[in-house]
Amino acid sequence: MQSTMQFSYLEHVDHELLPTIEILWEVSRVFHADSDHYVSSFYQQLGGLKEHSELSELEGVERLRELCRVFYWQLGFSKAPEQLLTNKRVLVDRAIRLRTGEPFTLALLLQEAASYFSLELELIDFPDYPLLRFDHDQHSYFVDPSSGDLLLGEQVQERFEDATEGSEDFSWDKLEAAEQKHILVRYLSELKHAFISDRRFADALTTVHMLLAILPDDPYEIRDRGYILEELDCNHVAVDDYQYFVEQCPDDPSAQLLRLQLENWTTPQTVLH
């Protein structure tokens, strides 16, 4: 079983010792040997924009508007066309290669592009997918990473109400910047589900180990590891993970199903001759 020690860059995210984007580059390298090529091309393109665009001449919100225009139109980034989640739209290096990605991935790339042009965008955890917040002249502006559109407070509140279907009350506290740990857990969770959707279970297992480097002994990640191990025909190892989850979360709806499954696995089978 792969050790979480391989992912030491994930073990201290509580202290935010490394920039989030550097950690994401490291994650991409785990899955693709050519990752650095696309990362380098991204920075080369940003460097080219610095020389040949109006970005350096504009200030504040106008610079942000121009950056969004350039990112989505000139560089050609767009929201993933598929309805189903797939890993090549989540991993940042593949999104650079394909010029399309999930909104979360686009938000992280746009945030890095903004920092290259001295614009500080904060990633805001939000229902459905995150937003980016830009504070300027005592006002906050929000970027929808699926399109690059700038939203004002009322539009953000409407989007929140649509996304939650009225099940949660909106408050401005929800527009605070997300901590690095939360960002990485959400990103890696999306990547894990994408690998499962793509039936790339060995890569999904690697992603769970990354999550466990951040969240040691988390019962839900250990349950998911059990499921992935089961899909990899490692039932003898999955048993321990399922038992741990059932013991830690006995009232979870999935625990009862897992109890039955464990009973079936451990009950001796009668062989008829």
PDB file of C-alpha atoms in Angstrom:
ATOM      1  CA  MET A   1       0.000   0.000   0.000  1.00  0.00           C
ATOM      2  CA  GLN A   2       1.315   3.414  -0.933  1.00  0.00           C
ATOM      3  CA  SER A   3       2.632   5.427   1.976  1.00  0.00           C
ATOM      4  CA  THR A   4       1.429   8.953   2.679  1.00  0.00           C
ATOM      5  CA  MET A   5       5.098   9.779   3.397  1.00  0.00           C
ATOM      6  CA  GLN A   6       5.551  10.202  -0.351  1.00  0.00           C
ATOM      7  CA  PHE A   7       3.397  13.309  -0.100  1.00  0.00           C
ATOM      8  CA  SER A   8       5.285  15.242   2.555  1.00  0.00           C
ATOM      9  CA  TYR A   9       4.357  18.511   0.831  1.00  0.00           C
ATOM     10  CA  LEU A  10       0.776  17.843   1.936  1.00  0.00           C
ATOM     11  CA  GLU A  11       1.481  17.205   5.597  1.00  0.00           C
ATOM     12  CA  HIS A  12       1.855  20.814   6.768  1.00  0.00           C
ATOM     13  CA  VAL A  13      -0.911  22.587   4.888  1.00  0.00           C
ATOM     14  CA  ASP A  14      -2.308  23.828   8.201  1.00  0.00           C
ATOM     15  CA  HIS A  15       0.687  26.173   8.280  1.00  0.00           C
ATOM     16  CA  GLU A  16       0.550  27.082   4.562  1.00  0.00           C
ATOM     17  CA  LEU A  17       4.309  26.671   4.140  1.00  0.00           C
ATOM     18  CA  LEU A  18       4.064  26.313   0.348  1.00  0.00           C
ATOM     19  CA  PRO A  19       1.909  28.290  -2.127  1.00  0.00           C
ATOM     20  CA  THR A  20      -1.183  26.309  -3.105  1.00  0.00           C
ATOM     21  CA  ILE A  21      -0.307  26.386  -6.807  1.00  0.00           C
ATOM     22  CA  GLU A  22       3.088  24.775  -6.134  1.00  0.00           C
ATOM     23  CA  ILE A  23       1.366  21.932  -4.321  1.00  0.00           C
ATOM     24  CA  LEU A  24      -1.004  21.506  -7.273  1.00  0.00           C
ATOM     25  CA  TRP A  25       1.950  21.308  -9.662  1.00  0.00           C
ATOM     26  CA  GLU A  26       3.390  18.559  -7.428  1.00  0.00           C
ATOM     27  CA  VAL A  27       0.095  16.673  -7.514  1.00  0.00           C
ATOM     28  CA  SER A  28       0.053  16.802 -11.325  1.00  0.00           C
ATOM     29  CA  ARG A  29       3.614  15.462 -11.512  1.00  0.00           C
ATOM     30  CA  VAL A  30       2.524  12.337  -9.650  1.00  0.00           C
ATOM     31  CA  PHE A  31       0.192  11.383 -12.499  1.00  0.00           C
ATOM     32  CA  HIS A  32       1.969  12.706 -15.614  1.00  0.00           C
ATOM     33  CA  ALA A  33       5.662  12.658 -16.480  1.00  0.00           C
ATOM     34  CA  ASP A  34       5.189  15.510 -18.969  1.00  0.00           C
ATOM     35  CA  SER A  35       3.478  17.794 -16.449  1.00  0.00           C
ATOM     36  CA  ASP A  36       6.374  20.274 -16.226  1.00  0.00           C
ATOM     37  CA  HIS A  37       6.177  20.930 -19.962  1.00  0.00           C
ATOM     38  CA  TYR A  38       2.644  22.292 -19.685  1.00  0.00           C
ATOM     39  CA  VAL A  39       3.374  24.201 -16.486  1.00  0.00           C
ATOM     40  CA  SER A  40       6.318  25.909 -18.221  1.00  0.00           C
ATOM     41  CA  SER A  41       4.187  26.722 -21.257  1.00  0.00           C
ATOM     42  CA  PHE A  42       1.606  28.365 -18.980  1.00  0.00           C
ATOM     43  CA  TYR A  43       4.185  30.731 -17.509  1.00  0.00           C
ATOM     44  CA  GLN A  44       5.663  31.417 -20.943  1.00  0.00           C
ATOM     45  CA  GLN A  45       2.222  32.476 -22.156  1.00  0.00           C
ATOM     46  CA  LEU A  46       1.790  34.739 -19.148  1.00  0.00           C
ATOM     47  CA  GLY A  47       5.179  36.242 -19.875  1.00  0.00           C
ATOM     48  CA  GLY A  48       4.143  36.885 -23.466  1.00  0.00           C
ATOM     49  CA  LEU A  49       1.004  38.640 -22.269  1.00  0.00           C
ATOM     50  CA  LYS A  50       3.106  40.916 -20.100  1.00  0.00           C
ATOM     51  CA  GLU A  51       5.001  42.106 -23.168  1.00  0.00           C
ATOM     52  CA  HIS A  52       2.146  42.442 -25.666  1.00  0.00           C
ATOM     53  CA  SER A  53      -1.043  43.385 -23.824  1.00  0.00           C
ATOM     54  CA  GLU A  54      -2.591  46.335 -22.040  1.00  0.00           C
ATOM     55  CA  LEU A  55      -2.580  44.438 -18.761  1.00  0.00           C
ATOM     56  CA  SER A  56       0.480  46.217 -17.399  1.00  0.00           C
ATOM     57  CA  GLU A  57      -0.972  49.630 -18.229  1.00  0.00           C
ATOM     58  CA  LEU A  58      -4.335  49.136 -16.520  1.00  0.00           C
ATOM     59  CA  GLU A  59      -5.047  49.262 -12.788  1.00  0.00           C
ATOM     60  CA  GLY A  60      -7.486  47.716 -10.330  1.00  0.00           C
ATOM     61  CA  VAL A  61     -10.792  46.418 -11.629  1.00  0.00           C
ATOM     62  CA  GLU A  62      -9.980  47.350 -15.229  1.00  0.00           C
ATOM     63  CA  ARG A  63      -6.845  45.221 -15.076  1.00  0.00           C
ATOM     64  CA  LEU A  64      -8.925  42.354 -13.683  1.00  0.00           C
ATOM     65  CA  ARG A  65     -11.512  42.702 -16.470  1.00  0.00           C
ATOM     66  CA  GLU A  66      -8.769  42.674 -19.091  1.00  0.00           C
ATOM     67  CA  LEU A  67      -7.117  39.658 -17.471  1.00  0.00           C
ATOM     68  CA  CYS A  68     -10.389  37.728 -17.572  1.00  0.00           C
ATOM     69  CA  ARG A  69     -10.897  38.670 -21.219  1.00  0.00           C
ATOM     70  CA  VAL A  70      -7.386  37.530 -22.099  1.00  0.00           C
ATOM     71  CA  PHE A  71      -7.599  34.320 -20.044  1.00  0.00           C
ATOM     72  CA  TYR A  72     -10.901  33.159 -21.527  1.00  0.00           C
ATOM     73  CA  TRP A  73     -10.657  34.588 -25.036  1.00  0.00           C
ATOM     74  CA  GLN A  74      -7.023  35.067 -25.995  1.00  0.00           C
ATOM     75  CA  LEU A  75      -5.630  32.047 -24.134  1.00  0.00           C
ATOM     76  CA  GLY A  76      -8.867  30.199 -24.818  1.00  0.00           C
ATOM     77  CA  PHE A  77      -9.655  28.632 -21.446  1.00  0.00           C
ATOM     78  CA  SER A  78     -13.219  27.415 -21.021  1.00  0.00           C
ATOM     79  CA  LYS A  79     -15.422  25.329 -18.775  1.00  0.00           C
ATOM     80  CA  ALA A  80     -15.297  21.586 -19.408  1.00  0.00           C
ATOM     81  CA  PRO A  81     -17.916  20.588 -21.986  1.00  0.00           C
ATOM     82  CA  GLU A  82     -18.656  17.182 -20.434  1.00  0.00           C
ATOM     83  CA  GLN A  83     -21.353  16.769 -17.843  1.00  0.00           C
ATOM     84  CA  LEU A  84     -19.462  13.862 -16.272  1.00  0.00           C
ATOM     85  CA  LEU A  85     -16.454  14.573 -14.099  1.00  0.00           C
ATOM     86  CA  THR A  86     -13.166  13.437 -15.655  1.00  0.00           C
ATOM     87  CA  ASN A  87      -9.635  13.692 -14.302  1.00  0.00           C
ATOM     88  CA  LYS A  88      -8.235  15.459 -17.365  1.00  0.00           C
ATOM     89  CA  ARG A  89     -10.497  18.428 -16.578  1.00  0.00           C
ATOM     90  CA  VAL A  90      -9.446  18.530 -12.912  1.00  0.00           C
ATOM     91  CA  LEU A  91      -5.654  18.197 -13.021  1.00  0.00           C
ATOM     92  CA  VAL A  92      -4.155  21.639 -13.596  1.00  0.00           C
ATOM     93  CA  ASP A  93      -1.548  20.484 -16.121  1.00  0.00           C
ATOM     94  CA  ARG A  94      -4.188  18.728 -18.272  1.00  0.00           C
ATOM     95  CA  ALA A  95      -6.422  21.798 -18.115  1.00  0.00           C
ATOM     96  CA  ILE A  96      -3.509  23.854 -19.462  1.00  0.00           C
ATOM     97  CA  ARG A  97      -2.917  21.300 -22.211  1.00  0.00           C
ATOM     98  CA  LEU A  98      -6.576  21.043 -23.234  1.00  0.00           C
ATOM     99  CA  ARG A  99      -7.515  24.686 -22.509  1.00  0.00           C
ATOM    100  CA  THR A 100     -10.590  23.490 -20.660  1.00  0.00           C
ATOM    101  CA  GLY A 101     -11.306  22.401 -17.103  1.00  0.00           C
ATOM    102  CA  GLU A 102     -13.688  22.224 -14.199  1.00  0.00           C
ATOM    103  CA  PRO A 103     -14.540  25.652 -12.714  1.00  0.00           C
ATOM    104  CA  PHE A 104     -12.487  24.882  -9.591  1.00  0.00           C
ATOM    105  CA  THR A 105      -9.404  24.167 -11.694  1.00  0.00           C
ATOM    106  CA  LEU A 106      -9.957  27.274 -13.811  1.00  0.00           C
ATOM    107  CA  ALA A 107     -10.269  29.330 -10.616  1.00  0.00           C
ATOM    108  CA  LEU A 108      -6.876  28.111  -9.413  1.00  0.00           C
ATOM    109  CA  LEU A 109      -5.203  28.838 -12.758  1.00  0.00           C
ATOM    110  CA  LEU A 110      -6.815  32.271 -13.042  1.00  0.00           C
ATOM    111  CA  GLN A 111      -5.747  33.062  -9.479  1.00  0.00           C
ATOM    112  CA  GLU A 112      -2.143  32.252 -10.415  1.00  0.00           C
ATOM    113  CA  ALA A 113      -2.361  34.300 -13.627  1.00  0.00           C
ATOM    114  CA  ALA A 114      -3.698  37.242 -11.597  1.00  0.00           C
ATOM    115  CA  SER A 115      -0.804  37.059  -9.136  1.00  0.00           C
ATOM    116  CA  TYR A 116       1.575  37.228 -12.115  1.00  0.00           C
ATOM    117  CA  PHE A 117       0.037  40.636 -12.875  1.00  0.00           C
ATOM    118  CA  SER A 118       0.060  41.826  -9.248  1.00  0.00           C
ATOM    119  CA  LEU A 119      -3.639  41.178  -8.680  1.00  0.00           C
ATOM    120  CA  GLU A 120      -4.549  39.340  -5.488  1.00  0.00           C
ATOM    121  CA  LEU A 121      -7.581  37.101  -5.913  1.00  0.00           C
ATOM    122  CA  GLU A 122      -8.872  35.157  -2.915  1.00  0.00           C
ATOM    123  CA  LEU A 123     -10.541  31.798  -3.488  1.00  0.00           C
ATOM    124  CA  ILE A 124     -13.970  31.692  -1.833  1.00  0.00           C
ATOM    125  CA  ASP A 125     -15.496  28.350  -0.928  1.00  0.00           C
ATOM    126  CA  PHE A 126     -18.990  28.351  -2.365  1.00  0.00           C
ATOM    127  CA  PRO A 127     -21.792  25.887  -3.151  1.00  0.00           C
ATOM    128  CA  ASP A 128     -21.391  24.136  -6.512  1.00  0.00           C
ATOM    129  CA  TYR A 129     -17.970  25.623  -7.261  1.00  0.00           C
ATOM    130  CA  PRO A 130     -15.700  28.340  -5.797  1.00  0.00           C
ATOM    131  CA  LEU A 131     -15.574  32.013  -6.708  1.00  0.00           C
ATOM    132  CA  LEU A 132     -12.625  34.395  -6.712  1.00  0.00           C
ATOM    133  CA  ARG A 133     -12.832  37.658  -4.752  1.00  0.00           C
ATOM    134  CA  PHE A 134     -10.988  40.862  -5.618  1.00  0.00           C
ATOM    135  CA  ASP A 135     -10.973  43.716  -3.104  1.00  0.00           C
ATOM    136  CA  HIS A 136     -10.338  47.213  -4.452  1.00  0.00           C
ATOM    137  CA  ASP A 137     -11.237  50.709  -3.236  1.00  0.00           C
ATOM    138  CA  GLN A 138     -13.354  49.335  -0.371  1.00  0.00           C
ATOM    139  CA  HIS A 139     -15.432  47.234  -2.765  1.00  0.00           C
ATOM    140  CA  SER A 140     -15.420  43.485  -3.410  1.00  0.00           C
ATOM    141  CA  TYR A 141     -15.777  42.035  -6.884  1.00  0.00           C
ATOM    142  CA  PHE A 142     -16.292  38.338  -7.573  1.00  0.00           C
ATOM    143  CA  VAL A 143     -15.145  36.353 -10.598  1.00  0.00           C
ATOM    144  CA  ASP A 144     -17.154  33.376 -11.820  1.00  0.00           C
ATOM    145  CA  PRO A 145     -14.361  31.013 -12.947  1.00  0.00           C
ATOM    146  CA  SER A 146     -16.620  29.122 -15.341  1.00  0.00           C
ATOM    147  CA  SER A 147     -16.891  32.191 -17.583  1.00  0.00           C
ATOM    148  CA  GLY A 148     -14.708  35.020 -16.263  1.00  0.00           C
ATOM    149  CA  ASP A 149     -17.771  37.178 -15.587  1.00  0.00           C
ATOM    150  CA  LEU A 150     -17.494  39.720 -12.771  1.00  0.00           C
ATOM    151  CA  LEU A 151     -20.295  39.526 -10.225  1.00  0.00           C
ATOM    152  CA  LEU A 152     -21.407  42.011  -7.608  1.00  0.00           C
ATOM    153  CA  GLY A 153     -22.759  41.198  -4.150  1.00  0.00           C
ATOM    154  CA  GLU A 154     -26.420  40.851  -5.141  1.00  0.00           C
ATOM    155  CA  GLN A 155     -25.548  38.479  -7.991  1.00  0.00           C
ATOM    156  CA  VAL A 156     -23.432  36.375  -5.640  1.00  0.00           C
ATOM    157  CA  GLN A 157     -26.302  36.149  -3.183  1.00  0.00           C
ATOM    158  CA  GLU A 158     -28.678  35.076  -5.976  1.00  0.00           C
ATOM    159  CA  ARG A 159     -26.205  32.421  -7.093  1.00  0.00           C
ATOM    160  CA  PHE A 160     -25.912  31.133  -3.529  1.00  0.00           C
ATOM    161  CA  GLU A 161     -29.679  30.852  -3.200  1.00  0.00           C
ATOM    162  CA  ASP A 162     -29.948  29.054  -6.550  1.00  0.00           C
ATOM    163  CA  ALA A 163     -27.133  26.634  -5.696  1.00  0.00           C
ATOM    164  CA  THR A 164     -28.518  25.778  -2.242  1.00  0.00           C
ATOM    165  CA  GLU A 165     -32.174  25.874  -3.385  1.00  0.00           C
ATOM    166  CA  GLY A 166     -33.003  27.831  -0.254  1.00  0.00           C
ATOM    167  CA  SER A 167     -31.721  25.121   2.104  1.00  0.00           C
ATOM    168  CA  GLU A 168     -29.123  27.473   3.656  1.00  0.00           C
ATOM    169  CA  ASP A 169     -29.271  31.071   4.782  1.00  0.00           C
ATOM    170  CA  PHE A 170     -26.879  33.398   2.992  1.00  0.00           C
ATOM    171  CA  SER A 171     -24.449  35.479   5.030  1.00  0.00           C
ATOM    172  CA  TRP A 172     -21.486  37.620   4.011  1.00  0.00           C
ATOM    173  CA  ASP A 173     -19.280  35.471   6.243  1.00  0.00           C
ATOM    174  CA  LYS A 174     -19.509  32.853   3.508  1.00  0.00           C
ATOM    175  CA  LEU A 175     -17.445  35.102   1.248  1.00  0.00           C
ATOM    176  CA  GLU A 176     -14.290  34.884   3.365  1.00  0.00           C
ATOM    177  CA  ALA A 177     -11.137  33.454   1.785  1.00  0.00           C
ATOM    178  CA  ALA A 178     -10.820  29.684   2.124  1.00  0.00           C
ATOM    179  CA  GLU A 179      -7.848  28.239   3.989  1.00  0.00           C
ATOM    180  CA  GLN A 180      -5.275  26.278   2.022  1.00  0.00           C
ATOM    181  CA  LYS A 181      -6.164  23.015   3.768  1.00  0.00           C
ATOM    182  CA  HIS A 182      -9.801  23.353   2.777  1.00  0.00           C
ATOM    183  CA  ILE A 183      -8.901  24.219  -0.831  1.00  0.00           C
ATOM    184  CA  LEU A 184      -6.641  21.199  -1.192  1.00  0.00           C
ATOM    185  CA  VAL A 185      -9.108  18.792   0.409  1.00  0.00           C
ATOM    186  CA  ARG A 186     -11.860  20.006  -1.905  1.00  0.00           C
ATOM    187  CA  TYR A 187      -9.588  19.830  -4.954  1.00  0.00           C
ATOM    188  CA  LEU A 188      -8.262  16.352  -4.144  1.00  0.00           C
ATOM    189  CA  SER A 189     -11.778  15.115  -3.374  1.00  0.00           C
ATOM    190  CA  GLU A 190     -12.891  16.292  -6.809  1.00  0.00           C
ATOM    191  CA  LEU A 191      -9.867  14.579  -8.354  1.00  0.00           C
ATOM    192  CA  LYS A 192     -10.595  11.352  -6.451  1.00  0.00           C
ATOM    193  CA  HIS A 193     -14.179  11.267  -7.702  1.00  0.00           C
ATOM    194  CA  ALA A 194     -12.972  12.028 -11.234  1.00  0.00           C
ATOM    195  CA  PHE A 195     -10.567   9.069 -11.181  1.00  0.00           C
ATOM    196  CA  ILE A 196     -13.335   6.821  -9.843  1.00  0.00           C
ATOM    197  CA  SER A 197     -15.659   8.062 -12.604  1.00  0.00           C
ATOM    198  CA  ASP A 198     -12.920   7.272 -15.140  1.00  0.00           C
ATOM    199  CA  ARG A 199     -12.437   3.852 -13.492  1.00  0.00           C
ATOM    200  CA  ARG A 200      -8.772   4.659 -12.900  1.00  0.00           C
ATOM    201  CA  PHE A 201      -8.830   3.052  -9.478  1.00  0.00           C
ATOM    202  CA  ALA A 202      -5.060   2.862  -8.946  1.00  0.00           C
ATOM    203  CA  ASP A 203      -4.865   6.645  -9.441  1.00  0.00           C
ATOM    204  CA  ALA A 204      -7.922   7.109  -7.218  1.00  0.00           C
ATOM    205  CA  LEU A 205      -6.090   5.134  -4.524  1.00  0.00           C
ATOM    206  CA  THR A 206      -3.073   7.432  -4.849  1.00  0.00           C
ATOM    207  CA  THR A 207      -5.377  10.440  -4.459  1.00  0.00           C
ATOM    208  CA  VAL A 208      -6.917   8.977  -1.291  1.00  0.00           C
ATOM    209  CA  HIS A 209      -3.423   8.600   0.127  1.00  0.00           C
ATOM    210  CA  MET A 210      -2.844  12.276  -0.626  1.00  0.00           C
ATOM    211  CA  LEU A 211      -6.033  13.131   1.248  1.00  0.00           C
ATOM    212  CA  LEU A 212      -4.971  10.969   4.181  1.00  0.00           C
ATOM    213  CA  ALA A 213      -1.688  12.876   4.317  1.00  0.00           C
ATOM    214  CA  ILE A 214      -3.816  15.945   5.078  1.00  0.00           C
ATOM    215  CA  LEU A 215      -6.571  14.191   7.057  1.00  0.00           C
ATOM    216  CA  PRO A 216      -4.930  11.259   8.876  1.00  0.00           C
ATOM    217  CA  ASP A 217      -7.391   8.581  10.012  1.00  0.00           C
ATOM    218  CA  ASP A 218     -10.380  10.359   8.469  1.00  0.00           C
ATOM    219  CA  PRO A 219     -13.087   7.650   8.468  1.00  0.00           C
ATOM    220  CA  TYR A 220     -14.732   8.803   5.239  1.00  0.00           C
ATOM    221  CA  GLU A 221     -11.457   8.760   3.322  1.00  0.00           C
ATOM    222  CA  ILE A 222     -10.681   5.343   4.790  1.00  0.00           C
ATOM    223  CA  ARG A 223     -14.139   4.143   3.714  1.00  0.00           C
ATOM    224  CA  ASP A 224     -13.454   5.412   0.193  1.00  0.00           C
ATOM    225  CA  ARG A 225     -10.075   3.692   0.242  1.00  0.00           C
ATOM    226  CA  GLY A 226     -11.898   0.475   1.119  1.00  0.00           C
ATOM    227  CA  TYR A 227     -14.253   0.913  -1.833  1.00  0.00           C
ATOM    228  CA  ILE A 228     -11.341   1.546  -4.203  1.00  0.00           C
ATOM    229  CA  LEU A 229      -9.440  -1.452  -2.852  1.00  0.00           C
ATOM    230  CA  GLU A 230     -12.550  -3.566  -3.382  1.00  0.00           C
ATOM    231  CA  GLU A 231     -12.674  -2.392  -7.005  1.00  0.00           C
ATOM    232  CA  LEU A 232      -8.997  -3.401  -7.274  1.00  0.00           C
ATOM    233  CA  ASP A 233      -9.925  -6.915  -6.021  1.00  0.00           C
ATOM    234  CA  CYS A 234      -8.145  -6.368  -2.706  1.00  0.00           C
ATOM    235  CA  ASN A 235     -11.106  -7.355  -0.512  1.00  0.00           C
ATOM    236  CA  HIS A 236      -8.842  -8.726   2.222  1.00  0.00           C
ATOM    237  CA  VAL A 237      -7.430  -5.204   2.722  1.00  0.00           C
ATOM    238  CA  ALA A 238     -10.747  -3.421   2.154  1.00  0.00           C
ATOM    239  CA  VAL A 239     -12.231  -5.323   5.112  1.00  0.00           C
ATOM    240  CA  ASP A 240     -10.048  -3.430   7.587  1.00  0.00           C
ATOM    241  CA  ASP A 241     -11.010  -0.057   6.115  1.00  0.00           C
ATOM    242  CA  TYR A 242     -14.735  -0.867   6.139  1.00  0.00           C
ATOM    243  CA  GLN A 243     -14.561  -2.148   9.711  1.00  0.00           C
ATOM    244  CA  TYR A 244     -12.785   1.022  10.801  1.00  0.00           C
ATOM    245  CA  PHE A 245     -15.472   3.182   9.202  1.00  0.00           C
ATOM    246  CA  VAL A 246     -18.328   1.208  10.759  1.00  0.00           C
ATOM    247  CA  GLU A 247     -16.710   1.514  14.195  1.00  0.00           C
ATOM    248  CA  GLN A 248     -16.044   5.251  13.827  1.00  0.00           C
ATOM    249  CA  CYS A 249     -19.344   6.225  12.165  1.00  0.00           C
ATOM    250  CA  PRO A 250     -21.951   3.666  13.299  1.00  0.00           C
ATOM    251  CA  ASP A 251     -24.885   6.002  12.613  1.00  0.00           C
ATOM    252  CA  ASP A 252     -23.877   6.899   9.065  1.00  0.00           C
ATOM    253  CA  PRO A 253     -26.450   5.580   6.535  1.00  0.00           C
ATOM    254  CA  SER A 254     -23.747   3.702   4.647  1.00  0.00           C
ATOM    255  CA  ALA A 255     -22.521   1.927   7.794  1.00  0.00           C
ATOM    256  CA  GLN A 256     -25.474  -0.487   7.888  1.00  0.00           C
ATOM    257  CA  LEU A 257     -24.868  -1.566   4.292  1.00  0.00           C
ATOM    258  CA  LEU A 258     -21.194  -2.068   5.020  1.00  0.00           C
ATOM    259  CA  ARG A 259     -22.029  -4.171   8.095  1.00  0.00           C
ATOM    260  CA  LEU A 260     -24.068  -6.514   5.917  1.00  0.00           C
ATOM    261  CA  GLN A 261     -21.309  -6.647   3.332  1.00  0.00           C
ATOM    262  CA  LEU A 262     -18.708  -7.451   5.996  1.00  0.00           C
ATOM    263  CA  GLU A 263     -20.926 -10.206   7.403  1.00  0.00           C
ATOM    264  CA  ASN A 264     -21.211 -11.764   3.943  1.00  0.00           C
ATOM    265  CA  TRP A 265     -17.457 -11.606   3.478  1.00  0.00           C
ATOM    266  CA  THR A 266     -16.650 -13.180   6.839  1.00  0.00           C
ATOM    267  CA  THR A 267     -19.393 -15.846   6.869  1.00  0.00           C
ATOM    268  CA  PRO A 268     -17.971 -19.223   5.820  1.00  0.00           C
ATOM    269  CA  GLN A 269     -19.435 -20.390   2.526  1.00  0.00           C
ATOM    270  CA  THR A 270     -20.874 -23.887   2.395  1.00  0.00           C
ATOM    271  CA  VAL A 271     -19.442 -25.876  -0.496  1.00  0.00           C
ATOM    272  CA  LEU A 272     -21.811 -28.423  -2.015  1.00  0.00           C
ATOM    273  CA  HIS A 273     -20.282 -31.532  -3.597  1.00  0.00           C
TER     274      HIS A 273
END
